[in-house]
């Protein structure tokens, strides 16, 4: 499966859910938001939301600082 994640190519040899992708690319567990093909995916549905070949995914994490 070939995805675009945060503007970069990402290949996976297995099917991924949104949750599995997030766990693969970041250690952050809080302050993470995901959009697939421009649509925000609620955290409560990440595990049940499959990704398909060609999807464009944006994974955003909150930054703290001042």
GROMACS .gro file of N, CA and C in nm:
model
  198
    1UNK      N    1   0.085  -0.116   0.000
    1UNK     CA    2   0.000   0.000   0.000
    1UNK      C    3   0.090   0.123   0.000
    2UNK      N    4   0.055   0.220  -0.083
    2UNK     CA    5   0.131   0.346  -0.089
    2UNK      C    6   0.040   0.459  -0.043
    3UNK      N    7   0.088   0.532   0.057
    3UNK     CA    8   0.015   0.646   0.112
    3UNK      C    9   0.101   0.770   0.099
    4UNK      N   10   0.039   0.884   0.113
    4UNK     CA   11   0.112   1.009   0.131
    4UNK      C   12   0.083   1.053   0.274
    5UNK      N   13   0.187   1.060   0.354
    5UNK     CA   14   0.172   1.097   0.495
    5UNK      C   15   0.250   1.225   0.519
    6UNK      N   16   0.178   1.329   0.558
    6UNK     CA   17   0.239   1.460   0.581
    6UNK      C   18   0.323   1.504   0.462
    7UNK      N   19   0.270   1.478   0.342
    7UNK     CA   20   0.334   1.523   0.220
    7UNK      C   21   0.446   1.436   0.167
    8UNK      N   22   0.473   1.325   0.233
    8UNK     CA   23   0.581   1.234   0.190
    8UNK      C   24   0.526   1.096   0.161
    9UNK      N   25   0.592   1.027   0.071
    9UNK     CA   26   0.552   0.890   0.039
    9UNK      C   27   0.574   0.797   0.156
   10UNK      N   28   0.482   0.704   0.174
   10UNK     CA   29   0.491   0.606   0.283
   10UNK      C   30   0.441   0.474   0.228
   11UNK      N   31   0.524   0.372   0.233
   11UNK     CA   32   0.487   0.239   0.184
   11UNK      C   33   0.467   0.143   0.300
   12UNK      N   34   0.367   0.059   0.286
   12UNK     CA   35   0.342  -0.045   0.387
   12UNK      C   36   0.311  -0.175   0.316
   13UNK      N   37   0.365  -0.283   0.367
   13UNK     CA   38   0.338  -0.413   0.307
   13UNK      C   39   0.217  -0.481   0.371
   14UNK      N   40   0.149  -0.408   0.459
   14UNK     CA   41   0.029  -0.463   0.524
   14UNK      C   42  -0.080  -0.356   0.529
   15UNK      N   43  -0.202  -0.399   0.546
   15UNK     CA   44  -0.313  -0.306   0.561
   15UNK      C   45  -0.299  -0.233   0.695
   16UNK      N   46  -0.333  -0.106   0.695
   16UNK     CA   47  -0.323  -0.026   0.817
   16UNK      C   48  -0.453   0.044   0.846
   17UNK      N   49  -0.483   0.055   0.974
   17UNK     CA   50  -0.590   0.143   1.017
   17UNK      C   51  -0.526   0.277   1.050
   18UNK      N   52  -0.607   0.379   1.069
   18UNK     CA   53  -0.553   0.508   1.110
   18UNK      C   54  -0.473   0.491   1.239
   19UNK      N   55  -0.527   0.416   1.334
   19UNK     CA   56  -0.458   0.397   1.462
   19UNK      C   57  -0.322   0.331   1.443
   20UNK      N   58  -0.315   0.228   1.360
   20UNK     CA   59  -0.187   0.159   1.338
   20UNK      C   60  -0.085   0.253   1.273
   21UNK      N   61  -0.129   0.337   1.181
   21UNK     CA   62  -0.038   0.432   1.119
   21UNK      C   63   0.014   0.531   1.222
   22UNK      N   64  -0.075   0.587   1.303
   22UNK     CA   65  -0.033   0.684   1.404
   22UNK      C   66   0.070   0.620   1.498
   23UNK      N   67   0.045   0.497   1.541
   23UNK     CA   68   0.137   0.429   1.632
   23UNK      C   69   0.272   0.402   1.564
   24UNK      N   70   0.272   0.389   1.432
   24UNK     CA   71   0.395   0.364   1.358
   24UNK      C   72   0.480   0.489   1.344
   25UNK      N   73   0.417   0.604   1.327
   25UNK     CA   74   0.495   0.724   1.294
   25UNK      C   75   0.519   0.820   1.410
   26UNK      N   76   0.449   0.804   1.522
   26UNK     CA   77   0.473   0.894   1.635
   26UNK      C   78   0.454   0.822   1.767
   27UNK      N   79   0.530   0.863   1.866
   27UNK     CA   80   0.515   0.808   2.000
   27UNK      C   81   0.411   0.886   2.080
   28UNK      N   82   0.369   1.000   2.027
   28UNK     CA   83   0.270   1.083   2.097
   28UNK      C   84   0.138   1.008   2.107
   29UNK      N   85   0.077   1.014   2.222
   29UNK     CA   86  -0.053   0.949   2.241
   29UNK      C   87  -0.162   1.051   2.272
   30UNK      N   88  -0.120   1.174   2.302
   30UNK     CA   89  -0.215   1.282   2.328
   30UNK      C   90  -0.182   1.397   2.235
   31UNK      N   91  -0.279   1.478   2.207
   31UNK     CA   92  -0.256   1.594   2.123
   31UNK      C   93  -0.231   1.561   1.978
   32UNK      N   94  -0.289   1.451   1.930
   32UNK     CA   95  -0.271   1.409   1.791
   32UNK      C   96  -0.404   1.422   1.719
   33UNK      N   97  -0.399   1.477   1.599
   33UNK     CA   98  -0.518   1.486   1.513
   33UNK      C   99  -0.482   1.427   1.378
   34UNK      N  100  -0.583   1.364   1.313
   34UNK     CA  101  -0.559   1.298   1.185
   34UNK      C  102  -0.667   1.337   1.086
   35UNK      N  103  -0.625   1.363   0.963
   35UNK     CA  104  -0.718   1.384   0.852
   35UNK      C  105  -0.678   1.288   0.740
   36UNK      N  106  -0.778   1.226   0.678
   36UNK     CA  107  -0.755   1.138   0.564
   36UNK      C  108  -0.829   1.198   0.446
   37UNK      N  109  -0.754   1.226   0.341
   37UNK     CA  110  -0.810   1.287   0.221
   37UNK      C  111  -0.890   1.413   0.254
   38UNK      N  112  -0.836   1.492   0.348
   38UNK     CA  113  -0.897   1.619   0.383
   38UNK      C  114  -1.010   1.613   0.484
   39UNK      N  115  -1.045   1.494   0.531
   39UNK     CA  116  -1.153   1.477   0.628
   39UNK      C  117  -1.096   1.438   0.763
   40UNK      N  118  -1.129   1.514   0.867
   40UNK     CA  119  -1.083   1.482   1.001
   40UNK      C  120  -1.144   1.349   1.045
   41UNK      N  121  -1.061   1.265   1.104
   41UNK     CA  122  -1.106   1.134   1.153
   41UNK      C  123  -1.111   1.142   1.306
   42UNK      N  124  -1.229   1.128   1.366
   42UNK     CA  125  -1.239   1.132   1.512
   42UNK      C  126  -1.157   1.020   1.576
   43UNK      N  127  -1.089   1.052   1.683
   43UNK     CA  128  -1.005   0.953   1.753
   43UNK      C  129  -1.083   0.825   1.786
   44UNK      N  130  -1.207   0.840   1.821
   44UNK     CA  131  -1.288   0.723   1.860
   44UNK      C  132  -1.305   0.623   1.746
   45UNK      N  133  -1.276   0.664   1.622
   45UNK     CA  134  -1.293   0.573   1.508
   45UNK      C  135  -1.161   0.531   1.444
   46UNK      N  136  -1.048   0.574   1.500
   46UNK     CA  137  -0.919   0.542   1.439
   46UNK      C  138  -0.899   0.393   1.417
   47UNK      N  139  -0.927   0.311   1.516
   47UNK     CA  140  -0.902   0.167   1.504
   47UNK      C  141  -0.989   0.103   1.397
   48UNK      N  142  -1.106   0.158   1.373
   48UNK     CA  143  -1.200   0.100   1.277
   48UNK      C  144  -1.195   0.167   1.140
   49UNK      N  145  -1.103   0.262   1.121
   49UNK     CA  146  -1.094   0.333   0.994
   49UNK      C  147  -0.975   0.280   0.915
   50UNK      N  148  -1.004   0.199   0.811
   50UNK     CA  149  -0.894   0.145   0.731
   50UNK      C  150  -0.840   0.250   0.633
   51UNK      N  151  -0.713   0.240   0.605
   51UNK     CA  152  -0.653   0.323   0.502
   51UNK      C  153  -0.645   0.241   0.374
   52UNK      N  154  -0.655   0.309   0.261
   52UNK     CA  155  -0.649   0.240   0.133
   52UNK      C  156  -0.539   0.300   0.047
   53UNK      N  157  -0.493   0.222  -0.049
   53UNK     CA  158  -0.387   0.265  -0.137
   53UNK      C  159  -0.420   0.402  -0.197
   54UNK      N  160  -0.324   0.492  -0.189
   54UNK     CA  161  -0.341   0.625  -0.246
   54UNK      C  162  -0.394   0.731  -0.152
   55UNK      N  163  -0.433   0.692  -0.030
   55UNK     CA  164  -0.485   0.790   0.065
   55UNK      C  165  -0.378   0.894   0.100
   56UNK      N  166  -0.424   1.017   0.121
   56UNK     CA  167  -0.339   1.125   0.169
   56UNK      C  168  -0.375   1.148   0.316
   57UNK      N  169  -0.277   1.131   0.403
   57UNK     CA  170  -0.300   1.138   0.547
   57UNK      C  171  -0.216   1.250   0.606
   58UNK      N  172  -0.278   1.331   0.689
   58UNK     CA  173  -0.207   1.433   0.765
   58UNK      C  174  -0.218   1.395   0.913
   59UNK      N  175  -0.104   1.382   0.978
   59UNK     CA  176  -0.099   1.352   1.121
   59UNK      C  177  -0.034   1.472   1.188
   60UNK      N  178  -0.109   1.539   1.273
   60UNK     CA  179  -0.063   1.660   1.339
   60UNK      C  180  -0.052   1.636   1.489
   61UNK      N  181   0.055   1.687   1.547
   61UNK     CA  182   0.069   1.679   1.692
   61UNK      C  183   0.081   1.819   1.749
   62UNK      N  184   0.022   1.836   1.867
   62UNK     CA  185   0.028   1.964   1.935
   62UNK      C  186   0.170   1.987   1.986
   63UNK      N  187   0.213   2.111   1.979
   63UNK     CA  188   0.345   2.147   2.031
   63UNK      C  189   0.326   2.240   2.149
   64UNK      N  190   0.411   2.222   2.248
   64UNK     CA  191   0.405   2.305   2.367
   64UNK      C  192   0.528   2.395   2.369
   65UNK      N  193   0.512   2.510   2.417
   65UNK     CA  194   0.628   2.598   2.424
   65UNK      C  195   0.584   2.741   2.441
   66UNK      N  196   0.676   2.830   2.432
   66UNK     CA  197   0.639   2.968   2.450
   66UNK      C  198   0.732   3.064   2.388
   0.00000   0.00000   0.00000
